[in-house]
Amino acid sequence: MLATSMLTIHFYLRYQTIVGQSFFITGNISELGNGDTANALPLSYLNDEFWYGSLEVDAAVTPSLTYNYLLQDTDGIMTTDWGTDRNIKTARAGGVDIQVIDAWNYAGEFQNALYTQPFQQTLFSGQGAPIAGQESFDDEYNITHIFKVKTPVLAPGQTLCIVGSASELSSWDTIHPRLLGKDGNWYTIALNLSQAAFPVAYKYGVWDISANGFVHFEDGKNRLLNGNGARQHLTVLHDGFANLPSNNFRGAGVAIPVFSLRSQKSFGVGEFTDIHQLVDWAKKAGLKLIQLLPLNDTTATHTLSDSYPYAAISAFALHPMFINLAQVAGEKHKAIMTPLSSKQATLNALPEVDYEQVTKIKNDTLKLLYAAMKASWQANEDWLAFYDYNRHWLLPYAVFCYLRDTNNTIEFANWGKYAIYNPAEIEKLASPKSKVYDKVAVHLFVQYQLHVQLSEAAAYAHQNDIVMKGDIPIGVYRNSCDAWVNPGLFNMDAQAGAPPDDFAIKGQNWGFPTYNWQQMQEDGFSWWKQRFEQMSHYFDAFRIDHILGFFRIWSIPMDAVQGILGRFAPAIPVFRSEFKDKGIWFDKDRYCKPFINDMVLRELFGIKAEWVKDNFVDNVKQEPYHLKEGFNSQRKLEAWFASQSQVDDWIRDKLYDLVSNVVLIEEPGSTDEKFHPRISMDKTSSFRYLDINTQLLLTELYSNYFFDRQNHFWKQQAMQKLPALKASTNMLICGEDLGMVPDCVPGVMKDLGILSLEIQRMPKDPKQQFFHPAQAPYMSVVTPSTHDMSTIRGWWEEDRIATQQFYNNELGHSGPAPYFCEAAITKDIIVQHLYSPAMWSIFQLQDLLGMDGELRRENPAEERINVPANPRHYWRYRMHIYLEDLVKADGFNKTLSEFAADSGR
């Protein structure tokens, strides 16, 4: 029995390689490395068309195997072909060897994107008509060939068929083709071709079951099957995707933060229950997607500074602000809500969110509801299941919140014996026997109620064929629960941010710790995978905030306030020896310390120069000067000005500029050996006061550092992270790839099938003033604005010269541009985006309302959600109309729906 169950599997991979490339097979059995790519089976070059490998398996021990191919490129980077659906059932071979003919599944193929969660579980869930194949697998010993092919999109009532040159393939008869059955993602059929004349030519086509008729063939040349039909082996063909026309979906969506929603029943802020009405409106308006900002808890200080949605104190917990209190209370406990009716009406009538009042009232009321509902909640089976599934983050989070409030600070370093996370101590605090149990358990109660409400909202969206898209922030709050529980995953001695751009000329300092990617990789990025899994409970797609952070992050030293003093990390530094090799005179103090002389002081401070010199500058007898010890960093200056009764922001900010007046930044711990050019080095007065030859040589080195030497290195960094993370989820992934984008980023995103973000006002081609939506690649999201930008109407009034050029060149209108952005102009821009070839066109709600002169807000300046240049921005934008009224705006909704339909969305 043992001998007869042994068989050989022959793998033939169709791929035309170049010299230096090599292939491997990895899979779920020991012969293929058991998922460890280091032990994958190498393939051999067979000819210009195929790579080949073989292995022996015991069908009795291994009745099936799942596998992938690995491509090792000439630069050493390893790429895995996409999917987990290539499976061989060895038991089906009936004791004969198996010959597998495979096609490489390139992750960047758009069809792979259409197999992700939003399409297969929502948009395409009712499409196609899988049927039983005409050939059964029951009589396995009469089967010689199994054909497998995929297509993500078929019209209702359709399936795939196959016809070809052999009589077993209907001899090209499209009246009686062989229909394929559905097995997972594959359309498949098993045939006996033992009497066929080889080679066999064949094609796949579309068959309409209800009309009982052939629709059309796939595009392209005939497929060709070589070999023979002898019963010496079973041939399995994984034919990749059927080449069908017009199966690339295009959809439109709306983007809005939950806190910005306004309904007649909400409590001064948008709530998860408001998403139901947003879905109703989106469906009426012909939209297929709702995009939301991050929903995680940001409660750090219980003040308006917590309104920043990208500073999560937990990467898993939802924000209590979004809860609907009345739904939690229900009929049984509605008396708890009665005293709040007046306050609710007052807050709900405000034009903007009053973050502090809303969160305080909701937190106080949730404590009352917990006390009233404690017994019934604890016995709820759904709650118990939720707790068991989420315990890994839920229990630490609840205790974290208790300790934050008990100690009146979120800085866990000041929590005494709880400063360092100890699972045993946390279990004690969270035990029902603990004296503080209720203060901990209330946070468990709230998270469960939030989960119920968001789950119901997501389910309602799916019932109405609306996709839910979320947002994963690149960072977490420095004193977050995640950093407390897993401090080794973060570099607490650095701050993440972004380099200067047109929106924030001093850069951005988000304050988050950077990631310790090496430690994250050691456990297979489990923390990230858990984040994705948590998100998939509510969302079908998500936007990776600042995907550039997976290539390199802008790392800012702790003594800096502004992002301008950061550097990319990791990055290949400039070594001290390079200065000598290039003939550059080197003086560490001259390059790395702020350059200060009398001229610089006068340039910066004007008539205040002498006062600044007397109070902040040391050693004023000889130039260049130095800042006094108490003022020689931005953080020291910040602390000093904060201690003053009267603060001159202008002087403070100019002193920040003085501190950042350097040419090089030394890499910490490098002992005078490794340096990084300061961003925009040539714009500093320190650079201007160097001799012209040194300037030229430093500029050459600067250009090499930022635009040449890092590219392959950063590609390697991304390929160590993104493939594994993308493979861990079936959500559709969109990357926010804006800013100072390395050359390697577009290629990596394309190869991994991650959608790019294309914004009309932020062209990625530096030679373009504007990006035209018609130029967008299919695998992208196009939008006229994001939450970090002014809306269309707001932008129109910001730069008259740019507006005029846009009006003439992009919209094709002649004459002077209107001073204000009329509804017709907004409509033109929206329609441009709807007709884009991009997979998704997504609009801020404010921009869509801007098409209607009656519905839109009177003042466009009140529509902006965030101002990135202001780190203390208060996030409080709310819709100016109720969702109930928007749903009833039949004229506007009909117009928008027609625009979407006419554009093919």
mmCIF file with all atom_site columns, C-alpha atoms in Angstrom, residues 174-305:
data_model
loop_
_atom_site.group_PDB
_atom_site.id
_atom_site.type_symbol
_atom_site.label_atom_id
_atom_site.label_alt_id
_atom_site.label_comp_id
_atom_site.label_asym_id
_atom_site.label_entity_id
_atom_site.label_seq_id
_atom_site.pdbx_PDB_ins_code
_atom_site.Cartn_x
_atom_site.Cartn_y
_atom_site.Cartn_z
_atom_site.occupancy
_atom_site.B_iso_or_equiv
_atom_site.pdbx_formal_charge
_atom_site.auth_seq_id
_atom_site.auth_comp_id
_atom_site.auth_asym_id
_atom_site.auth_atom_id
_atom_site.pdbx_PDB_model_num
ATOM 1   C CA . THR A 1 174 ? -19.523 26.783 -29.661 1.00 0.00 ? 174 THR A CA 1
ATOM 2   C CA . ILE A 1 175 ? -23.055 25.392 -29.673 1.00 0.00 ? 175 ILE A CA 1
ATOM 3   C CA . HIS A 1 176 ? -22.031 22.503 -27.443 1.00 0.00 ? 176 HIS A CA 1
ATOM 4   C CA . PRO A 1 177 ? -18.954 23.642 -25.480 1.00 0.00 ? 177 PRO A CA 1
ATOM 5   C CA . ARG A 1 178 ? -17.748 21.966 -22.294 1.00 0.00 ? 178 ARG A CA 1
ATOM 6   C CA . LEU A 1 179 ? -18.951 23.998 -19.291 1.00 0.00 ? 179 LEU A CA 1
ATOM 7   C CA . LEU A 1 180 ? -16.636 24.514 -16.341 1.00 0.00 ? 180 LEU A CA 1
ATOM 8   C CA . GLY A 1 181 ? -17.679 24.082 -12.725 1.00 0.00 ? 181 GLY A CA 1
ATOM 9   C CA . LYS A 1 182 ? -16.551 26.284 -9.835  1.00 0.00 ? 182 LYS A CA 1
ATOM 10  C CA . ASP A 1 183 ? -14.031 25.089 -7.250  1.00 0.00 ? 183 ASP A CA 1
ATOM 11  C CA . GLY A 1 184 ? -13.091 27.985 -4.981  1.00 0.00 ? 184 GLY A CA 1
ATOM 12  C CA . ASN A 1 185 ? -11.610 30.737 -7.147  1.00 0.00 ? 185 ASN A CA 1
ATOM 13  C CA . TRP A 1 186 ? -11.090 28.361 -10.068 1.00 0.00 ? 186 TRP A CA 1
ATOM 14  C CA . TYR A 1 187 ? -13.391 27.431 -12.897 1.00 0.00 ? 187 TYR A CA 1
ATOM 15  C CA . THR A 1 188 ? -12.395 23.851 -13.609 1.00 0.00 ? 188 THR A CA 1
ATOM 16  C CA . ILE A 1 189 ? -13.104 20.774 -15.704 1.00 0.00 ? 189 ILE A CA 1
ATOM 17  C CA . ALA A 1 190 ? -11.594 17.269 -15.764 1.00 0.00 ? 190 ALA A CA 1
ATOM 18  C CA . LEU A 1 191 ? -11.293 15.524 -19.124 1.00 0.00 ? 191 LEU A CA 1
ATOM 19  C CA . ASN A 1 192 ? -10.068 12.304 -20.661 1.00 0.00 ? 192 ASN A CA 1
ATOM 20  C CA . LEU A 1 193 ? -7.894  13.291 -23.619 1.00 0.00 ? 193 LEU A CA 1
ATOM 21  C CA . SER A 1 194 ? -6.354  9.845  -24.148 1.00 0.00 ? 194 SER A CA 1
ATOM 22  C CA . GLN A 1 195 ? -7.713  9.703  -27.722 1.00 0.00 ? 195 GLN A CA 1
ATOM 23  C CA . ALA A 1 196 ? -6.904  13.313 -28.644 1.00 0.00 ? 196 ALA A CA 1
ATOM 24  C CA . ALA A 1 197 ? -4.374  14.331 -31.264 1.00 0.00 ? 197 ALA A CA 1
ATOM 25  C CA . PHE A 1 198 ? -1.686  16.488 -29.702 1.00 0.00 ? 198 PHE A CA 1
ATOM 26  C CA . PRO A 1 199 ? -0.840  19.317 -29.636 1.00 0.00 ? 199 PRO A CA 1
ATOM 27  C CA . VAL A 1 200 ? -4.357  20.461 -28.681 1.00 0.00 ? 200 VAL A CA 1
ATOM 28  C CA . ALA A 1 201 ? -5.418  24.066 -29.326 1.00 0.00 ? 201 ALA A CA 1
ATOM 29  C CA . TYR A 1 202 ? -8.135  25.472 -27.110 1.00 0.00 ? 202 TYR A CA 1
ATOM 30  C CA . LYS A 1 203 ? -9.756  28.613 -25.760 1.00 0.00 ? 203 LYS A CA 1
ATOM 31  C CA . TYR A 1 204 ? -11.966 29.604 -22.878 1.00 0.00 ? 204 TYR A CA 1
ATOM 32  C CA . GLY A 1 205 ? -15.196 31.464 -23.436 1.00 0.00 ? 205 GLY A CA 1
ATOM 33  C CA . VAL A 1 206 ? -18.283 32.790 -21.674 1.00 0.00 ? 206 VAL A CA 1
ATOM 34  C CA . TRP A 1 207 ? -21.530 30.798 -21.664 1.00 0.00 ? 207 TRP A CA 1
ATOM 35  C CA . ASP A 1 208 ? -24.918 32.226 -20.698 1.00 0.00 ? 208 ASP A CA 1
ATOM 36  C CA . ILE A 1 209 ? -26.762 29.515 -18.792 1.00 0.00 ? 209 ILE A CA 1
ATOM 37  C CA . SER A 1 210 ? -30.170 31.171 -18.752 1.00 0.00 ? 210 SER A CA 1
ATOM 38  C CA . ALA A 1 211 ? -30.086 31.830 -22.518 1.00 0.00 ? 211 ALA A CA 1
ATOM 39  C CA . ASN A 1 212 ? -28.323 28.502 -23.134 1.00 0.00 ? 212 ASN A CA 1
ATOM 40  C CA . GLY A 1 213 ? -25.943 30.195 -25.552 1.00 0.00 ? 213 GLY A CA 1
ATOM 41  C CA . PHE A 1 214 ? -22.325 31.039 -26.215 1.00 0.00 ? 214 PHE A CA 1
ATOM 42  C CA . VAL A 1 215 ? -21.450 34.701 -25.554 1.00 0.00 ? 215 VAL A CA 1
ATOM 43  C CA . HIS A 1 216 ? -17.856 35.205 -26.724 1.00 0.00 ? 216 HIS A CA 1
ATOM 44  C CA . PHE A 1 217 ? -14.334 33.813 -26.657 1.00 0.00 ? 217 PHE A CA 1
ATOM 45  C CA . GLU A 1 218 ? -11.552 35.116 -24.488 1.00 0.00 ? 218 GLU A CA 1
ATOM 46  C CA . ASP A 1 219 ? -9.183  37.536 -26.217 1.00 0.00 ? 219 ASP A CA 1
ATOM 47  C CA . GLY A 1 220 ? -5.796  36.615 -27.616 1.00 0.00 ? 220 GLY A CA 1
ATOM 48  C CA . LYS A 1 221 ? -4.291  33.674 -29.429 1.00 0.00 ? 221 LYS A CA 1
ATOM 49  C CA . ASN A 1 222 ? -5.352  30.058 -28.975 1.00 0.00 ? 222 ASN A CA 1
ATOM 50  C CA . ARG A 1 223 ? -3.845  28.303 -25.994 1.00 0.00 ? 223 ARG A CA 1
ATOM 51  C CA . LEU A 1 224 ? -1.709  25.261 -26.896 1.00 0.00 ? 224 LEU A CA 1
ATOM 52  C CA . LEU A 1 225 ? -1.394  22.045 -24.918 1.00 0.00 ? 225 LEU A CA 1
ATOM 53  C CA . ASN A 1 226 ? 1.567   19.809 -25.801 1.00 0.00 ? 226 ASN A CA 1
ATOM 54  C CA . GLY A 1 227 ? 2.315   16.310 -24.585 1.00 0.00 ? 227 GLY A CA 1
ATOM 55  C CA . ASN A 1 228 ? -0.058  13.384 -24.926 1.00 0.00 ? 228 ASN A CA 1
ATOM 56  C CA . GLY A 1 229 ? -3.092  11.793 -23.358 1.00 0.00 ? 229 GLY A CA 1
ATOM 57  C CA . ALA A 1 230 ? -1.444  8.576  -22.227 1.00 0.00 ? 230 ALA A CA 1
ATOM 58  C CA . ARG A 1 231 ? -2.411  7.406  -18.789 1.00 0.00 ? 231 ARG A CA 1
ATOM 59  C CA . GLN A 1 232 ? 1.153   7.648  -17.459 1.00 0.00 ? 232 GLN A CA 1
ATOM 60  C CA . HIS A 1 233 ? 0.506   10.853 -15.595 1.00 0.00 ? 233 HIS A CA 1
ATOM 61  C CA . LEU A 1 234 ? -2.261  13.254 -14.695 1.00 0.00 ? 234 LEU A CA 1
ATOM 62  C CA . THR A 1 235 ? -1.800  16.750 -16.150 1.00 0.00 ? 235 THR A CA 1
ATOM 63  C CA . VAL A 1 236 ? -3.085  19.710 -14.166 1.00 0.00 ? 236 VAL A CA 1
ATOM 64  C CA . LEU A 1 237 ? -3.137  23.052 -15.937 1.00 0.00 ? 237 LEU A CA 1
ATOM 65  C CA . HIS A 1 238 ? -3.346  26.240 -13.900 1.00 0.00 ? 238 HIS A CA 1
ATOM 66  C CA . ASP A 1 239 ? -4.092  28.548 -16.806 1.00 0.00 ? 239 ASP A CA 1
ATOM 67  C CA . GLY A 1 240 ? -4.139  31.794 -14.868 1.00 0.00 ? 240 GLY A CA 1
ATOM 68  C CA . PHE A 1 241 ? -6.826  34.295 -15.882 1.00 0.00 ? 241 PHE A CA 1
ATOM 69  C CA . ALA A 1 242 ? -9.189  34.014 -18.801 1.00 0.00 ? 242 ALA A CA 1
ATOM 70  C CA . ASN A 1 243 ? -8.473  36.907 -21.137 1.00 0.00 ? 243 ASN A CA 1
ATOM 71  C CA . LEU A 1 244 ? -11.927 38.421 -21.046 1.00 0.00 ? 244 LEU A CA 1
ATOM 72  C CA . PRO A 1 245 ? -12.723 41.959 -22.210 1.00 0.00 ? 245 PRO A CA 1
ATOM 73  C CA . SER A 1 246 ? -14.193 44.740 -20.089 1.00 0.00 ? 246 SER A CA 1
ATOM 74  C CA . ASN A 1 247 ? -13.933 43.003 -16.754 1.00 0.00 ? 247 ASN A CA 1
ATOM 75  C CA . ASN A 1 248 ? -12.107 45.788 -14.972 1.00 0.00 ? 248 ASN A CA 1
ATOM 76  C CA . PHE A 1 249 ? -14.499 47.297 -12.465 1.00 0.00 ? 249 PHE A CA 1
ATOM 77  C CA . ARG A 1 250 ? -14.649 51.062 -11.818 1.00 0.00 ? 250 ARG A CA 1
ATOM 78  C CA . GLY A 1 251 ? -16.441 52.577 -8.841  1.00 0.00 ? 251 GLY A CA 1
ATOM 79  C CA . ALA A 1 252 ? -16.999 55.865 -7.034  1.00 0.00 ? 252 ALA A CA 1
ATOM 80  C CA . GLY A 1 253 ? -17.055 56.601 -3.340  1.00 0.00 ? 253 GLY A CA 1
ATOM 81  C CA . VAL A 1 254 ? -17.293 59.251 -0.643  1.00 0.00 ? 254 VAL A CA 1
ATOM 82  C CA . ALA A 1 255 ? -14.750 60.048 2.071   1.00 0.00 ? 255 ALA A CA 1
ATOM 83  C CA . ILE A 1 256 ? -15.725 61.573 5.407   1.00 0.00 ? 256 ILE A CA 1
ATOM 84  C CA . PRO A 1 257 ? -14.659 61.159 9.041   1.00 0.00 ? 257 PRO A CA 1
ATOM 85  C CA . VAL A 1 258 ? -17.274 59.557 11.269  1.00 0.00 ? 258 VAL A CA 1
ATOM 86  C CA . PHE A 1 259 ? -16.995 62.490 13.671  1.00 0.00 ? 259 PHE A CA 1
ATOM 87  C CA . SER A 1 260 ? -18.100 64.782 10.819  1.00 0.00 ? 260 SER A CA 1
ATOM 88  C CA . LEU A 1 261 ? -21.433 63.046 10.269  1.00 0.00 ? 261 LEU A CA 1
ATOM 89  C CA . ARG A 1 262 ? -24.536 64.888 11.448  1.00 0.00 ? 262 ARG A CA 1
ATOM 90  C CA . SER A 1 263 ? -27.901 63.292 12.011  1.00 0.00 ? 263 SER A CA 1
ATOM 91  C CA . GLN A 1 264 ? -30.896 64.457 13.985  1.00 0.00 ? 264 GLN A CA 1
ATOM 92  C CA . LYS A 1 265 ? -30.297 61.735 16.574  1.00 0.00 ? 265 LYS A CA 1
ATOM 93  C CA . SER A 1 266 ? -26.539 62.021 17.073  1.00 0.00 ? 266 SER A CA 1
ATOM 94  C CA . PHE A 1 267 ? -24.963 63.667 20.089  1.00 0.00 ? 267 PHE A CA 1
ATOM 95  C CA . GLY A 1 268 ? -22.900 66.592 18.804  1.00 0.00 ? 268 GLY A CA 1
ATOM 96  C CA . VAL A 1 269 ? -20.624 64.261 16.857  1.00 0.00 ? 269 VAL A CA 1
ATOM 97  C CA . GLY A 1 270 ? -21.016 61.599 14.211  1.00 0.00 ? 270 GLY A CA 1
ATOM 98  C CA . GLU A 1 271 ? -21.706 58.100 15.541  1.00 0.00 ? 271 GLU A CA 1
ATOM 99  C CA . PHE A 1 272 ? -21.490 54.564 14.182  1.00 0.00 ? 272 PHE A CA 1
ATOM 100 C CA . THR A 1 273 ? -25.267 54.443 13.911  1.00 0.00 ? 273 THR A CA 1
ATOM 101 C CA . ASP A 1 274 ? -25.136 57.438 11.536  1.00 0.00 ? 274 ASP A CA 1
ATOM 102 C CA . ILE A 1 275 ? -23.334 55.263 9.005   1.00 0.00 ? 275 ILE A CA 1
ATOM 103 C CA . HIS A 1 276 ? -26.680 53.605 8.231   1.00 0.00 ? 276 HIS A CA 1
ATOM 104 C CA . GLN A 1 277 ? -28.052 56.859 6.821   1.00 0.00 ? 277 GLN A CA 1
ATOM 105 C CA . LEU A 1 278 ? -24.771 57.569 5.055   1.00 0.00 ? 278 LEU A CA 1
ATOM 106 C CA . VAL A 1 279 ? -25.204 54.197 3.335   1.00 0.00 ? 279 VAL A CA 1
ATOM 107 C CA . ASP A 1 280 ? -28.771 55.106 2.348   1.00 0.00 ? 280 ASP A CA 1
ATOM 108 C CA . TRP A 1 281 ? -27.525 58.315 0.776   1.00 0.00 ? 281 TRP A CA 1
ATOM 109 C CA . ALA A 1 282 ? -24.531 56.687 -0.962  1.00 0.00 ? 282 ALA A CA 1
ATOM 110 C CA . LYS A 1 283 ? -26.800 54.118 -2.568  1.00 0.00 ? 283 LYS A CA 1
ATOM 111 C CA . LYS A 1 284 ? -29.191 56.816 -3.823  1.00 0.00 ? 284 LYS A CA 1
ATOM 112 C CA . ALA A 1 285 ? -26.259 58.819 -5.168  1.00 0.00 ? 285 ALA A CA 1
ATOM 113 C CA . GLY A 1 286 ? -24.851 55.894 -7.161  1.00 0.00 ? 286 GLY A CA 1
ATOM 114 C CA . LEU A 1 287 ? -21.759 55.478 -4.981  1.00 0.00 ? 287 LEU A CA 1
ATOM 115 C CA . LYS A 1 288 ? -20.254 52.111 -4.109  1.00 0.00 ? 288 LYS A CA 1
ATOM 116 C CA . LEU A 1 289 ? -17.807 52.924 -1.316  1.00 0.00 ? 289 LEU A CA 1
ATOM 117 C CA . ILE A 1 290 ? -17.610 54.806 1.980   1.00 0.00 ? 290 ILE A CA 1
ATOM 118 C CA . GLN A 1 291 ? -14.154 55.795 3.210   1.00 0.00 ? 291 GLN A CA 1
ATOM 119 C CA . LEU A 1 292 ? -13.648 56.734 6.861   1.00 0.00 ? 292 LEU A CA 1
ATOM 120 C CA . LEU A 1 293 ? -10.734 58.178 8.828   1.00 0.00 ? 293 LEU A CA 1
ATOM 121 C CA . PRO A 1 294 ? -9.210  56.089 11.670  1.00 0.00 ? 294 PRO A CA 1
ATOM 122 C CA . LEU A 1 295 ? -11.695 55.084 14.356  1.00 0.00 ? 295 LEU A CA 1
ATOM 123 C CA . ASN A 1 296 ? -9.248  54.137 17.111  1.00 0.00 ? 296 ASN A CA 1
ATOM 124 C CA . ASP A 1 297 ? -9.367  55.520 20.641  1.00 0.00 ? 297 ASP A CA 1
ATOM 125 C CA . THR A 1 298 ? -7.169  58.604 20.998  1.00 0.00 ? 298 THR A CA 1
ATOM 126 C CA . THR A 1 299 ? -8.091  59.493 24.597  1.00 0.00 ? 299 THR A CA 1
ATOM 127 C CA . ALA A 1 300 ? -4.764  60.569 26.060  1.00 0.00 ? 300 ALA A CA 1
ATOM 128 C CA . THR A 1 301 ? -5.454  63.827 27.909  1.00 0.00 ? 301 THR A CA 1
ATOM 129 C CA . HIS A 1 302 ? -9.271  64.171 27.843  1.00 0.00 ? 302 HIS A CA 1
ATOM 130 C CA . THR A 1 303 ? -8.753  67.505 26.041  1.00 0.00 ? 303 THR A CA 1
ATOM 131 C CA . LEU A 1 304 ? -9.250  68.781 22.520  1.00 0.00 ? 304 LEU A CA 1
ATOM 132 C CA . SER A 1 305 ? -5.681  67.680 21.641  1.00 0.00 ? 305 SER A CA 1
#
